[in-house]
């Protein structure tokens, strides 16, 4: 959360800011004080929201591809972040990616279940779901119920 930016920026194409640099390279970046100015002069990538004293960022990596960036910014203290902070930030980024992947898998699972259920119940074919262990009918579609008189 950046106190100088009350709402997150809208999605946009990659440009020439520090976050874009980390997204393209898919590698952590730690800049502070004078080295930040030298980095901007050398690469043309600059802070997105004005001047700052310390910037530490790690990519959110999934399968070697950067999905986003987790960044820490200090506007006053050039020594706000250390190398150990980058290790911790990498760990946090990994946990974020794991959580995002779990949400994505669950959404796909839910969508698959809904698709199956709609297809099963709308099919004109006579269909049953039967337990392999007990032989008990678990579910019957409308076509089966109409043709056989089966009711739950």
Rosetta silent file (secondary structure, phi, psi, omega in degrees, C-alpha in Angstrom):
SEQUENCE: XXXXXXXXXXXXXXXXXXXXXXXXXXXXXXXXXXXXXXXXXXXXXXXXXXXXXXXXXXXXXXXXXXXXXXXXXXXXXXXXXXXXXXXXXXXXXXXXXXXXXXXXXXXXXXXXXXXXXXXXXXXXXXXXXXXXXXXXXXXXXXXXXXXXXXXX
SCORE:     score description
SCORE:     0.000 S_00000001
   1 L     0.000  126.183 -177.303    0.000    0.000    0.000 S_00000001
   2 L  -108.511  116.083 -178.107    1.490    3.265   -1.105 S_00000001
   3 L   -63.710  -18.920  179.575    0.314    6.341    0.825 S_00000001
   4 L   -87.501   -8.059 -179.828    1.147    8.525   -2.179 S_00000001
   5 L  -130.105   96.342 -173.688   -1.109    6.461   -4.468 S_00000001
   6 L   -65.256  -31.419  177.789   -4.616    6.069   -2.953 S_00000001
   7 L  -125.896  144.756  179.378   -5.882    3.629   -5.605 S_00000001
   8 L   -61.694  147.087  177.577   -3.880    1.030   -7.531 S_00000001
   9 L   -68.457  152.663  177.891   -3.054    1.957  -11.115 S_00000001
  10 L   -70.937  155.587  175.447   -5.098    0.361  -13.887 S_00000001
  11 L   -55.239  146.514 -176.689   -3.519   -2.426  -15.978 S_00000001
  12 L  -154.988  162.855  175.306   -1.262   -1.048  -18.698 S_00000001
  13 L   -67.783  156.703  177.414    1.358   -2.200  -21.193 S_00000001
  14 L   -61.164  140.119 -179.770    4.912   -2.547  -19.901 S_00000001
  15 L  -127.721 -136.664 -174.259    6.802    0.716  -19.898 S_00000001
  16 L  -121.158   38.436  175.760    9.992    2.134  -18.448 S_00000001
  17 E  -106.005  174.380 -174.957    9.449    2.053  -14.703 S_00000001
  18 H   -62.082  -39.964  178.463   11.208   -0.044  -12.071 S_00000001
  19 H   -60.866  -42.469  178.852    8.351   -2.526  -11.774 S_00000001
  20 H   -62.168  -36.875  178.141    8.434   -3.122  -15.533 S_00000001
  21 H   -60.556  -47.174  179.982   12.173   -3.793  -15.303 S_00000001
  22 H   -65.862  -38.780  177.737   11.598   -6.524  -12.682 S_00000001
  23 H   -62.137  -43.614 -179.127    8.731   -7.994  -14.726 S_00000001
  24 H   -67.009  -43.621 -175.489   10.890   -8.197  -17.861 S_00000001
  25 H   -83.360  -22.949 -177.206   13.958   -9.628  -16.106 S_00000001
  26 L    55.688   39.279  179.240   12.047  -11.841  -13.641 S_00000001
  27 L  -136.642  150.371  177.119   14.773  -11.127  -11.072 S_00000001
  28 L   -63.285  157.082  177.998   14.821   -9.268   -7.733 S_00000001
  29 E  -144.986  129.093  178.636   16.082   -5.682   -7.689 S_00000001
  30 E  -126.721  117.885 -179.431   17.333   -3.635   -4.740 S_00000001
  31 E  -130.429  145.426  177.487   18.214    0.016   -5.313 S_00000001
  32 E  -153.474  151.728  174.503   18.941    2.823   -2.896 S_00000001
  33 H    43.856 -128.394 -175.817   20.197    6.384   -2.804 S_00000001
  34 H   -61.517  -32.456 -179.731   22.861    7.214   -5.407 S_00000001
  35 H   -67.741  -26.765  175.042   22.780    3.747   -7.019 S_00000001
  36 H   -65.031  -45.707  178.450   19.106    4.346   -7.827 S_00000001
  37 H   -61.955  -41.946  178.584   20.022    7.520   -9.728 S_00000001
  38 H   -64.728  -39.772  178.977   22.799    5.677  -11.590 S_00000001
  39 H   -62.488  -44.745  179.019   20.401    2.839  -12.444 S_00000001
  40 H   -61.194  -44.351 -179.909   17.859    5.296  -13.870 S_00000001
  41 H   -63.789  -38.527 -176.524   20.578    6.995  -15.940 S_00000001
  42 H   -76.538  -39.713 -171.924   21.891    3.639  -17.217 S_00000001
  43 H  -106.662  -22.181 -175.196   18.591    1.868  -17.999 S_00000001
  44 L    83.155   -4.687  177.340   15.990    4.606  -18.397 S_00000001
  45 L   -85.800  127.659 -175.230   13.735    2.763  -15.934 S_00000001
  46 E  -129.034  164.375  176.873   12.541    5.115  -13.218 S_00000001
  47 L   -58.800  145.896 -177.427   10.289    5.057  -10.170 S_00000001
  48 L   -76.545  -33.500 -172.511    6.611    5.176  -11.029 S_00000001
  49 L  -123.961   66.787  174.104    5.558    7.584   -8.271 S_00000001
  50 L    79.980 -164.053 -176.899    8.147   10.304   -7.804 S_00000001
  51 L   -83.299  148.608  178.076   11.440   10.247   -5.994 S_00000001
  52 L  -146.253  165.550 -177.974   12.317    7.624   -3.441 S_00000001
  53 L  -104.315  -29.098 -178.339   15.322    6.624   -1.370 S_00000001
  54 E  -147.576  138.261 -177.907   15.096    2.835   -1.295 S_00000001
  55 E  -141.831  127.961  178.653   13.347    0.281   -3.471 S_00000001
  56 E  -132.686  125.197 -177.451   13.296   -3.496   -3.085 S_00000001
  57 E  -141.597  146.457  174.226   11.269   -5.699   -5.410 S_00000001
  58 E  -131.441  146.052  177.218   10.904   -9.367   -6.253 S_00000001
  59 E   -77.361  150.923  170.458    8.917  -10.937   -9.081 S_00000001
  60 E   -89.641  102.414 -171.985    5.950  -13.192   -8.406 S_00000001
  61 E  -100.306  134.111  172.644    7.216  -16.220  -10.345 S_00000001
  62 E  -136.572  115.618 -179.164    5.184  -19.157  -11.629 S_00000001
  63 L    62.006   33.699  179.319    6.913  -21.580  -13.955 S_00000001
  64 L    79.477   -0.607 -178.918    9.765  -19.129  -14.502 S_00000001
  65 E  -108.088  135.362  179.446    7.372  -16.423  -15.687 S_00000001
  66 E   -80.300  120.243  178.444    6.798  -13.193  -13.755 S_00000001
  67 E   -92.431  -22.456 -177.121    3.102  -12.712  -12.983 S_00000001
  68 E  -175.858 -170.598 -177.810    3.591   -9.550  -10.973 S_00000001
  69 E  -137.476  137.655  172.066    5.928   -7.757   -8.591 S_00000001
  70 E  -108.474  118.393 -173.677    6.028   -7.385   -4.829 S_00000001
  71 E  -128.703  146.457  172.727    7.847   -4.153   -3.961 S_00000001
  72 E  -115.755  135.492 -177.704    8.819   -2.214   -0.864 S_00000001
  73 E  -127.602  136.413  170.035    9.402    1.527   -1.129 S_00000001
  74 E  -126.750  125.056 -176.591   10.903    3.969    1.341 S_00000001
  75 L   -87.430   -9.000 -174.396   10.733    7.629    0.448 S_00000001
  76 L  -122.179  -34.375 -171.418   13.055    8.836    3.206 S_00000001
  77 L  -110.991  112.242  179.758   15.622    6.223    4.279 S_00000001
  78 L   -67.956  -19.052 -179.010   18.155    4.879    1.736 S_00000001
  79 L  -103.968   24.643 -176.175   19.105    2.102    4.191 S_00000001
  80 L   -65.567  -31.775 -174.999   15.541    0.942    4.847 S_00000001
  81 L  -124.371  146.415 -179.735   16.057   -2.508    3.257 S_00000001
  82 L  -120.982  174.982  178.758   18.884   -5.057    3.411 S_00000001
  83 H   -59.552  -37.198  179.255   19.803   -8.206    1.489 S_00000001
  84 H   -62.509  -31.422  178.210   18.054  -10.308    4.161 S_00000001
  85 H   -65.414  -34.358  178.128   14.843   -8.437    3.419 S_00000001
  86 H   -64.557  -39.716  178.061   15.047   -9.632   -0.199 S_00000001
  87 H   -62.145  -45.187  179.065   15.183  -13.253    0.977 S_00000001
  88 H   -63.940  -42.333  179.853   12.105  -12.731    3.120 S_00000001
  89 H   -63.114  -36.862  175.693   10.311  -10.925    0.288 S_00000001
  90 H   -62.156  -42.238  178.229   11.074  -13.857   -2.066 S_00000001
  91 H   -61.417  -47.742  179.635    9.507  -16.208    0.464 S_00000001
  92 H   -61.054  -42.998  178.753    6.397  -14.003    0.747 S_00000001
  93 H   -60.053  -41.288  177.789    6.185  -13.744   -3.061 S_00000001
  94 H   -62.138  -39.449  178.187    6.300  -17.542   -3.299 S_00000001
  95 H   -67.158  -38.275  177.656    3.447  -17.825   -0.793 S_00000001
  96 H   -63.091  -45.652  179.559    1.410  -15.283   -2.758 S_00000001
  97 H   -62.666  -41.940  177.872    1.933  -17.226   -5.993 S_00000001
  98 H   -59.948  -43.958  179.124    0.945  -20.480   -4.256 S_00000001
  99 H   -63.869  -42.884  178.439   -2.238  -18.872   -2.968 S_00000001
 100 H   -62.328  -40.267  179.560   -3.056  -17.448   -6.406 S_00000001
 101 H   -66.765  -38.693  177.315   -2.506  -20.852   -8.001 S_00000001
 102 H   -63.589  -41.749  177.884   -4.788  -22.539   -5.442 S_00000001
 103 H   -62.685  -42.282  179.917   -7.517  -19.983   -6.164 S_00000001
 104 H   -64.055  -43.117  178.889   -7.070  -20.554   -9.899 S_00000001
 105 H   -64.064  -43.278  179.830   -7.266  -24.359   -9.507 S_00000001
 106 H   -64.977  -38.744  177.507  -10.367  -24.101   -7.332 S_00000001
 107 H   -63.822  -42.079  178.786  -12.053  -21.781   -9.846 S_00000001
 108 H   -66.098  -39.885  178.662  -11.292  -24.227  -12.670 S_00000001
 109 H   -63.332  -44.643  179.748  -12.577  -27.130  -10.559 S_00000001
 110 H   -62.849  -44.133  179.548  -15.799  -25.240   -9.749 S_00000001
 111 H   -62.851  -39.589  179.130  -16.295  -24.327  -13.424 S_00000001
 112 H   -65.147  -43.447  178.480  -15.730  -27.953  -14.445 S_00000001
 113 H   -61.800  -43.783  179.986  -18.255  -29.207  -11.869 S_00000001
 114 H   -63.648  -41.936  179.461  -20.844  -26.675  -13.038 S_00000001
 115 H   -63.106  -45.570  179.525  -20.271  -27.605  -16.693 S_00000001
 116 H   -61.115  -46.259 -177.589  -20.584  -31.319  -15.915 S_00000001
 117 H   -60.636  -46.239  178.950  -23.739  -30.789  -13.860 S_00000001
 118 H   -63.092  -43.933  179.844  -25.426  -28.716  -16.562 S_00000001
 119 H   -64.238  -44.720 -179.495  -24.408  -31.183  -19.290 S_00000001
 120 H   -59.350  -50.341 -175.416  -25.508  -34.186  -17.231 S_00000001
 121 H   -75.735  -26.406 -179.115  -28.933  -32.778  -16.391 S_00000001
 122 H   -89.949  -11.582 -175.479  -29.616  -31.259  -19.840 S_00000001
 123 L   -66.704  138.352  175.202  -28.546  -34.310  -21.849 S_00000001
 124 L   -77.512  -11.701  178.746  -31.269  -36.168  -23.750 S_00000001
 125 L   -76.035  147.037  177.387  -29.283  -39.388  -23.154 S_00000001
 126 L   -73.295  120.148 -175.316  -30.323  -41.596  -20.241 S_00000001
 127 L  -134.621  140.978  176.907  -27.615  -41.038  -17.628 S_00000001
 128 E  -132.806  150.915  165.546  -26.900  -42.294  -14.123 S_00000001
 129 E  -112.648  122.672 -175.261  -24.154  -41.817  -11.609 S_00000001
 130 E  -124.204  138.160  176.178  -23.730  -45.050   -9.662 S_00000001
 131 L   -69.728  127.314  177.710  -21.465  -45.815   -6.713 S_00000001
 132 L   -68.921  -30.157 -177.579  -18.923  -48.468   -7.679 S_00000001
 133 L   -75.813  -43.313 -173.085  -18.713  -49.639   -4.065 S_00000001
 134 L  -108.598  -16.609 -175.901  -22.417  -50.023   -3.291 S_00000001
 135 L    75.892    5.094 -178.294  -24.105  -50.080   -6.699 S_00000001
 136 L   -78.195  140.110  176.936  -26.450  -47.397   -5.369 S_00000001
 137 E   -73.280  122.777  178.617  -27.740  -44.697   -7.755 S_00000001
 138 E   -91.257  -36.897 -176.747  -26.233  -41.386   -6.711 S_00000001
 139 E  -156.928  143.692  175.147  -27.798  -39.200   -9.377 S_00000001
 140 E  -131.933  141.823  177.848  -30.082  -39.600  -12.392 S_00000001
 141 L   -84.681  171.419 -177.632  -30.723  -37.055  -15.093 S_00000001
 142 H   -59.897  -39.105 -179.095  -34.165  -35.970  -16.244 S_00000001
 143 H   -61.334  -42.978  178.768  -34.095  -38.148  -19.376 S_00000001
 144 H   -64.910  -43.832 -178.351  -33.482  -41.266  -17.271 S_00000001
 145 H   -63.024  -42.344  179.549  -36.184  -40.296  -14.780 S_00000001
 146 H   -67.081  -39.836 -177.000  -38.765  -39.691  -17.520 S_00000001
 147 H   -75.637  -31.864 -173.053  -37.949  -42.934  -19.353 S_00000001
 148 H  -107.085  -15.708 -175.211  -37.767  -45.168  -16.302 S_00000001
 149 L    80.222    6.421  179.901  -40.079  -43.505  -13.810 S_00000001
 150 L   -65.469  134.237  175.275  -37.169  -43.365  -11.359 S_00000001
 151 L  -135.308  143.741  179.400  -37.605  -40.744   -8.644 S_00000001
 152 L   -75.880    0.000    0.000  -35.272  -39.913   -5.830 S_00000001
